[in-house]
């Protein structure tokens, strides 16, 4: 049996805790930011990348269509916004809708002037976080180019978004390029070409289309990562091209197609995964 004597000289537990504990004040937003920054800077890049990949997940799939901007028909005339990135969202019951990819606009708040403080050893630069997020974005997406927008491929590979120095030619991991080598044909009867000049117009259009195809394939040489995979799809369907009345390819057509294939073989020999 425990006898309760005079406990006046004994300190109460709550009083002892109060005296030995530091004074607590409401946690400020600055304290939370500082703690978060310290945790962030101690994480290795591999774990930060996992966090970025989780943040970049969404309801859409990983395919991104690179399409010409609606108000810009010449990618060289507006180097800051030469193209738009489209993603598809499921739309019940069995279809989908296309919309602009919001990923890059969501990174802009990290680059606003009020975020441009001088980073310390415990505070990562917001621009560094944006750059690492952009790297993960390029790593985890499949960027697709239709033949219509084939001339956007060089502009995309060299695109320096927000001047962060994160270029798709370095960080993009999967590309899909569609080529219609015979989308425009220069085959017209000699009499018709001489009579109304349509042959010359068709010839110039053919040269322009061929140049677009060759420039796109040559731009793949800018890719600097051996882990980047490129799928090149040649569309030879006559119904999709402008030569349905011709059963056989001309010698010029065959030579042009072989030129494109030889360029791809050279890239493959240099180490490109194509």
JSON list of N, CA and C in Angstrom, two decimals, residues 169-217:
[
{"chain": "A", "resi": 169, "resn": "UNK", "atom": "N", "xyz": [16.72, 17.86, -77.23]},
{"chain": "A", "resi": 169, "resn": "UNK", "atom": "CA", "xyz": [17.72, 17.03, -77.90]},
{"chain": "A", "resi": 169, "resn": "UNK", "atom": "C", "xyz": [18.62, 16.32, -76.89]},
{"chain": "A", "resi": 170, "resn": "UNK", "atom": "N", "xyz": [18.60, 16.76, -75.64]},
{"chain": "A", "resi": 170, "resn": "UNK", "atom": "CA", "xyz": [19.40, 16.12, -74.59]},
{"chain": "A", "resi": 170, "resn": "UNK", "atom": "C", "xyz": [18.53, 15.23, -73.70]},
{"chain": "A", "resi": 171, "resn": "UNK", "atom": "N", "xyz": [17.32, 15.68, -73.39]},
{"chain": "A", "resi": 171, "resn": "UNK", "atom": "CA", "xyz": [16.53, 15.01, -72.36]},
{"chain": "A", "resi": 171, "resn": "UNK", "atom": "C", "xyz": [15.33, 14.22, -72.88]},
{"chain": "A", "resi": 172, "resn": "UNK", "atom": "N", "xyz": [14.84, 14.51, -74.08]},
{"chain": "A", "resi": 172, "resn": "UNK", "atom": "CA", "xyz": [13.71, 13.73, -74.60]},
{"chain": "A", "resi": 172, "resn": "UNK", "atom": "C", "xyz": [14.15, 12.29, -74.82]},
{"chain": "A", "resi": 173, "resn": "UNK", "atom": "N", "xyz": [13.32, 11.35, -74.41]},
{"chain": "A", "resi": 173, "resn": "UNK", "atom": "CA", "xyz": [13.69, 9.94, -74.48]},
{"chain": "A", "resi": 173, "resn": "UNK", "atom": "C", "xyz": [12.96, 9.17, -75.56]},
{"chain": "A", "resi": 174, "resn": "UNK", "atom": "N", "xyz": [11.79, 9.64, -76.00]},
{"chain": "A", "resi": 174, "resn": "UNK", "atom": "CA", "xyz": [11.03, 8.90, -77.00]},
{"chain": "A", "resi": 174, "resn": "UNK", "atom": "C", "xyz": [10.39, 9.86, -77.99]},
{"chain": "A", "resi": 175, "resn": "UNK", "atom": "N", "xyz": [10.70, 9.63, -79.27]},
{"chain": "A", "resi": 175, "resn": "UNK", "atom": "CA", "xyz": [10.14, 10.44, -80.35]},
{"chain": "A", "resi": 175, "resn": "UNK", "atom": "C", "xyz": [9.50, 9.51, -81.37]},
{"chain": "A", "resi": 176, "resn": "UNK", "atom": "N", "xyz": [8.43, 9.98, -81.97]},
{"chain": "A", "resi": 176, "resn": "UNK", "atom": "CA", "xyz": [7.76, 9.25, -83.05]},
{"chain": "A", "resi": 176, "resn": "UNK", "atom": "C", "xyz": [7.54, 10.23, -84.20]},
{"chain": "A", "resi": 177, "resn": "UNK", "atom": "N", "xyz": [8.11, 9.92, -85.37]},
{"chain": "A", "resi": 177, "resn": "UNK", "atom": "CA", "xyz": [8.09, 10.83, -86.51]},
{"chain": "A", "resi": 177, "resn": "UNK", "atom": "C", "xyz": [7.40, 10.13, -87.68]},
{"chain": "A", "resi": 178, "resn": "UNK", "atom": "N", "xyz": [6.40, 10.78, -88.23]},
{"chain": "A", "resi": 178, "resn": "UNK", "atom": "CA", "xyz": [5.66, 10.23, -89.37]},
{"chain": "A", "resi": 178, "resn": "UNK", "atom": "C", "xyz": [6.07, 10.96, -90.64]},
{"chain": "A", "resi": 179, "resn": "UNK", "atom": "N", "xyz": [6.45, 10.21, -91.67]},
{"chain": "A", "resi": 179, "resn": "UNK", "atom": "CA", "xyz": [6.91, 10.80, -92.93]},
{"chain": "A", "resi": 179, "resn": "UNK", "atom": "C", "xyz": [6.09, 10.24, -94.09]},
{"chain": "A", "resi": 180, "resn": "UNK", "atom": "N", "xyz": [5.54, 11.14, -94.90]},
{"chain": "A", "resi": 180, "resn": "UNK", "atom": "CA", "xyz": [4.89, 10.78, -96.17]},
{"chain": "A", "resi": 180, "resn": "UNK", "atom": "C", "xyz": [5.85, 11.20, -97.29]},
{"chain": "A", "resi": 181, "resn": "UNK", "atom": "N", "xyz": [6.74, 10.36, -97.72]},
{"chain": "A", "resi": 181, "resn": "UNK", "atom": "CA", "xyz": [7.75, 10.79, -98.70]},
{"chain": "A", "resi": 181, "resn": "UNK", "atom": "C", "xyz": [7.15, 11.17, -100.04]},
{"chain": "A", "resi": 182, "resn": "UNK", "atom": "N", "xyz": [5.94, 10.73, -100.35]},
{"chain": "A", "resi": 182, "resn": "UNK", "atom": "CA", "xyz": [5.34, 11.03, -101.65]},
{"chain": "A", "resi": 182, "resn": "UNK", "atom": "C", "xyz": [4.04, 11.80, -101.48]},
{"chain": "A", "resi": 183, "resn": "UNK", "atom": "N", "xyz": [3.98, 12.66, -100.47]},
{"chain": "A", "resi": 183, "resn": "UNK", "atom": "CA", "xyz": [2.77, 13.43, -100.24]},
{"chain": "A", "resi": 183, "resn": "UNK", "atom": "C", "xyz": [2.46, 14.35, -101.41]},
{"chain": "A", "resi": 184, "resn": "UNK", "atom": "N", "xyz": [3.48, 14.85, -102.08]},
{"chain": "A", "resi": 184, "resn": "UNK", "atom": "CA", "xyz": [3.30, 15.67, -103.28]},
{"chain": "A", "resi": 184, "resn": "UNK", "atom": "C", "xyz": [4.14, 15.05, -104.37]},
{"chain": "A", "resi": 185, "resn": "UNK", "atom": "N", "xyz": [3.57, 14.84, -105.54]},
{"chain": "A", "resi": 185, "resn": "UNK", "atom": "CA", "xyz": [4.30, 14.22, -106.65]},
{"chain": "A", "resi": 185, "resn": "UNK", "atom": "C", "xyz": [4.46, 15.20, -107.77]},
{"chain": "A", "resi": 186, "resn": "UNK", "atom": "N", "xyz": [5.60, 15.08, -108.48]},
{"chain": "A", "resi": 186, "resn": "UNK", "atom": "CA", "xyz": [5.88, 15.98, -109.60]},
{"chain": "A", "resi": 186, "resn": "UNK", "atom": "C", "xyz": [5.54, 15.33, -110.94]},
{"chain": "A", "resi": 187, "resn": "UNK", "atom": "N", "xyz": [4.89, 14.16, -110.93]},
{"chain": "A", "resi": 187, "resn": "UNK", "atom": "CA", "xyz": [4.52, 13.49, -112.17]},
{"chain": "A", "resi": 187, "resn": "UNK", "atom": "C", "xyz": [3.33, 14.19, -112.82]},
{"chain": "A", "resi": 188, "resn": "UNK", "atom": "N", "xyz": [3.57, 14.87, -113.92]},
{"chain": "A", "resi": 188, "resn": "UNK", "atom": "CA", "xyz": [2.50, 15.41, -114.75]},
{"chain": "A", "resi": 188, "resn": "UNK", "atom": "C", "xyz": [2.89, 15.20, -116.19]},
{"chain": "A", "resi": 189, "resn": "UNK", "atom": "N", "xyz": [1.96, 15.09, -117.11]},
{"chain": "A", "resi": 189, "resn": "UNK", "atom": "CA", "xyz": [2.32, 14.93, -118.51]},
{"chain": "A", "resi": 189, "resn": "UNK", "atom": "C", "xyz": [3.15, 16.10, -119.01]},
{"chain": "A", "resi": 190, "resn": "UNK", "atom": "N", "xyz": [4.13, 15.80, -119.84]},
{"chain": "A", "resi": 190, "resn": "UNK", "atom": "CA", "xyz": [5.00, 16.84, -120.36]},
{"chain": "A", "resi": 190, "resn": "UNK", "atom": "C", "xyz": [4.20, 17.92, -121.09]},
{"chain": "A", "resi": 191, "resn": "UNK", "atom": "N", "xyz": [3.17, 17.51, -121.84]},
{"chain": "A", "resi": 191, "resn": "UNK", "atom": "CA", "xyz": [2.38, 18.49, -122.57]},
{"chain": "A", "resi": 191, "resn": "UNK", "atom": "C", "xyz": [1.65, 19.43, -121.62]},
{"chain": "A", "resi": 192, "resn": "UNK", "atom": "N", "xyz": [1.12, 18.85, -120.53]},
{"chain": "A", "resi": 192, "resn": "UNK", "atom": "CA", "xyz": [0.42, 19.68, -119.56]},
{"chain": "A", "resi": 192, "resn": "UNK", "atom": "C", "xyz": [1.35, 20.62, -118.84]},
{"chain": "A", "resi": 193, "resn": "UNK", "atom": "N", "xyz": [2.57, 20.16, -118.54]},
{"chain": "A", "resi": 193, "resn": "UNK", "atom": "CA", "xyz": [3.53, 21.00, -117.84]},
{"chain": "A", "resi": 193, "resn": "UNK", "atom": "C", "xyz": [3.93, 22.18, -118.70]},
{"chain": "A", "resi": 194, "resn": "UNK", "atom": "N", "xyz": [4.10, 21.93, -119.99]},
{"chain": "A", "resi": 194, "resn": "UNK", "atom": "CA", "xyz": [4.51, 23.02, -120.84]},
{"chain": "A", "resi": 194, "resn": "UNK", "atom": "C", "xyz": [3.37, 23.97, -121.14]},
{"chain": "A", "resi": 195, "resn": "UNK", "atom": "N", "xyz": [2.12, 23.49, -121.10]},
{"chain": "A", "resi": 195, "resn": "UNK", "atom": "CA", "xyz": [0.99, 24.31, -121.50]},
{"chain": "A", "resi": 195, "resn": "UNK", "atom": "C", "xyz": [0.54, 25.24, -120.38]},
{"chain": "A", "resi": 196, "resn": "UNK", "atom": "N", "xyz": [0.39, 24.76, -119.19]},
{"chain": "A", "resi": 196, "resn": "UNK", "atom": "CA", "xyz": [-0.17, 25.61, -118.13]},
{"chain": "A", "resi": 196, "resn": "UNK", "atom": "C", "xyz": [0.77, 25.82, -116.95]},
{"chain": "A", "resi": 197, "resn": "UNK", "atom": "N", "xyz": [1.95, 25.24, -116.98]},
{"chain": "A", "resi": 197, "resn": "UNK", "atom": "CA", "xyz": [2.92, 25.49, -115.92]},
{"chain": "A", "resi": 197, "resn": "UNK", "atom": "C", "xyz": [2.67, 24.72, -114.65]},
{"chain": "A", "resi": 198, "resn": "UNK", "atom": "N", "xyz": [1.68, 23.83, -114.64]},
{"chain": "A", "resi": 198, "resn": "UNK", "atom": "CA", "xyz": [1.41, 23.06, -113.41]},
{"chain": "A", "resi": 198, "resn": "UNK", "atom": "C", "xyz": [2.59, 22.17, -113.05]},
{"chain": "A", "resi": 199, "resn": "UNK", "atom": "N", "xyz": [3.32, 21.71, -114.06]},
{"chain": "A", "resi": 199, "resn": "UNK", "atom": "CA", "xyz": [4.47, 20.85, -113.77]},
{"chain": "A", "resi": 199, "resn": "UNK", "atom": "C", "xyz": [5.52, 21.56, -112.95]},
{"chain": "A", "resi": 200, "resn": "UNK", "atom": "N", "xyz": [5.79, 22.85, -113.27]},
{"chain": "A", "resi": 200, "resn": "UNK", "atom": "CA", "xyz": [6.78, 23.61, -112.51]},
{"chain": "A", "resi": 200, "resn": "UNK", "atom": "C", "xyz": [6.32, 23.85, -111.08]},
{"chain": "A", "resi": 201, "resn": "UNK", "atom": "N", "xyz": [5.03, 24.13, -110.93]},
{"chain": "A", "resi": 201, "resn": "UNK", "atom": "CA", "xyz": [4.50, 24.34, -109.58]},
{"chain": "A", "resi": 201, "resn": "UNK", "atom": "C", "xyz": [4.61, 23.06, -108.76]},
{"chain": "A", "resi": 202, "resn": "UNK", "atom": "N", "xyz": [4.21, 21.95, -109.37]},
{"chain": "A", "resi": 202, "resn": "UNK", "atom": "CA", "xyz": [4.29, 20.67, -108.68]},
{"chain": "A", "resi": 202, "resn": "UNK", "atom": "C", "xyz": [5.74, 20.32, -108.34]},
{"chain": "A", "resi": 203, "resn": "UNK", "atom": "N", "xyz": [6.65, 20.65, -109.25]},
{"chain": "A", "resi": 203, "resn": "UNK", "atom": "CA", "xyz": [8.06, 20.34, -109.02]},
{"chain": "A", "resi": 203, "resn": "UNK", "atom": "C", "xyz": [8.60, 21.12, -107.82]},
{"chain": "A", "resi": 204, "resn": "UNK", "atom": "N", "xyz": [8.25, 22.41, -107.76]},
{"chain": "A", "resi": 204, "resn": "UNK", "atom": "CA", "xyz": [8.71, 23.22, -106.63]},
{"chain": "A", "resi": 204, "resn": "UNK", "atom": "C", "xyz": [8.12, 22.72, -105.32]},
{"chain": "A", "resi": 205, "resn": "UNK", "atom": "N", "xyz": [6.85, 22.33, -105.36]},
{"chain": "A", "resi": 205, "resn": "UNK", "atom": "CA", "xyz": [6.22, 21.79, -104.15]},
{"chain": "A", "resi": 205, "resn": "UNK", "atom": "C", "xyz": [6.86, 20.48, -103.73]},
{"chain": "A", "resi": 206, "resn": "UNK", "atom": "N", "xyz": [7.20, 19.67, -104.73]},
{"chain": "A", "resi": 206, "resn": "UNK", "atom": "CA", "xyz": [7.87, 18.39, -104.44]},
{"chain": "A", "resi": 206, "resn": "UNK", "atom": "C", "xyz": [9.22, 18.63, -103.80]},
{"chain": "A", "resi": 207, "resn": "UNK", "atom": "N", "xyz": [9.98, 19.58, -104.32]},
{"chain": "A", "resi": 207, "resn": "UNK", "atom": "CA", "xyz": [11.29, 19.89, -103.75]},
{"chain": "A", "resi": 207, "resn": "UNK", "atom": "C", "xyz": [11.16, 20.40, -102.32]},
{"chain": "A", "resi": 208, "resn": "UNK", "atom": "N", "xyz": [10.13, 21.20, -102.08]},
{"chain": "A", "resi": 208, "resn": "UNK", "atom": "CA", "xyz": [9.93, 21.71, -100.72]},
{"chain": "A", "resi": 208, "resn": "UNK", "atom": "C", "xyz": [9.60, 20.56, -99.76]},
{"chain": "A", "resi": 209, "resn": "UNK", "atom": "N", "xyz": [8.73, 19.65, -100.17]},
{"chain": "A", "resi": 209, "resn": "UNK", "atom": "CA", "xyz": [8.37, 18.52, -99.32]},
{"chain": "A", "resi": 209, "resn": "UNK", "atom": "C", "xyz": [9.56, 17.60, -99.07]},
{"chain": "A", "resi": 210, "resn": "UNK", "atom": "N", "xyz": [10.33, 17.36, -100.11]},
{"chain": "A", "resi": 210, "resn": "UNK", "atom": "CA", "xyz": [11.51, 16.51, -99.94]},
{"chain": "A", "resi": 210, "resn": "UNK", "atom": "C", "xyz": [12.52, 17.16, -99.01]},
{"chain": "A", "resi": 211, "resn": "UNK", "atom": "N", "xyz": [12.70, 18.48, -99.15]},
{"chain": "A", "resi": 211, "resn": "UNK", "atom": "CA", "xyz": [13.61, 19.18, -98.25]},
{"chain": "A", "resi": 211, "resn": "UNK", "atom": "C", "xyz": [13.15, 19.12, -96.81]},
{"chain": "A", "resi": 212, "resn": "UNK", "atom": "N", "xyz": [11.83, 19.19, -96.59]},
{"chain": "A", "resi": 212, "resn": "UNK", "atom": "CA", "xyz": [11.29, 19.10, -95.24]},
{"chain": "A", "resi": 212, "resn": "UNK", "atom": "C", "xyz": [11.58, 17.73, -94.63]},
{"chain": "A", "resi": 213, "resn": "UNK", "atom": "N", "xyz": [11.41, 16.68, -95.42]},
{"chain": "A", "resi": 213, "resn": "UNK", "atom": "CA", "xyz": [11.70, 15.33, -94.93]},
{"chain": "A", "resi": 213, "resn": "UNK", "atom": "C", "xyz": [13.18, 15.17, -94.59]},
{"chain": "A", "resi": 214, "resn": "UNK", "atom": "N", "xyz": [14.05, 15.64, -95.49]},
{"chain": "A", "resi": 214, "resn": "UNK", "atom": "CA", "xyz": [15.49, 15.47, -95.27]},
{"chain": "A", "resi": 214, "resn": "UNK", "atom": "C", "xyz": [15.97, 16.29, -94.09]},
{"chain": "A", "resi": 215, "resn": "UNK", "atom": "N", "xyz": [15.46, 17.52, -93.94]},
{"chain": "A", "resi": 215, "resn": "UNK", "atom": "CA", "xyz": [15.86, 18.35, -92.80]},
{"chain": "A", "resi": 215, "resn": "UNK", "atom": "C", "xyz": [15.44, 17.71, -91.48]},
{"chain": "A", "resi": 216, "resn": "UNK", "atom": "N", "xyz": [14.26, 17.12, -91.46]},
{"chain": "A", "resi": 216, "resn": "UNK", "atom": "CA", "xyz": [13.78, 16.49, -90.22]},
{"chain": "A", "resi": 216, "resn": "UNK", "atom": "C", "xyz": [14.67, 15.31, -89.84]},
{"chain": "A", "resi": 217, "resn": "UNK", "atom": "N", "xyz": [15.02, 14.48, -90.80]},
{"chain": "A", "resi": 217, "resn": "UNK", "atom": "CA", "xyz": [15.85, 13.32, -90.49]},
{"chain": "A", "resi": 217, "resn": "UNK", "atom": "C", "xyz": [17.26, 13.77, -90.08]}
]
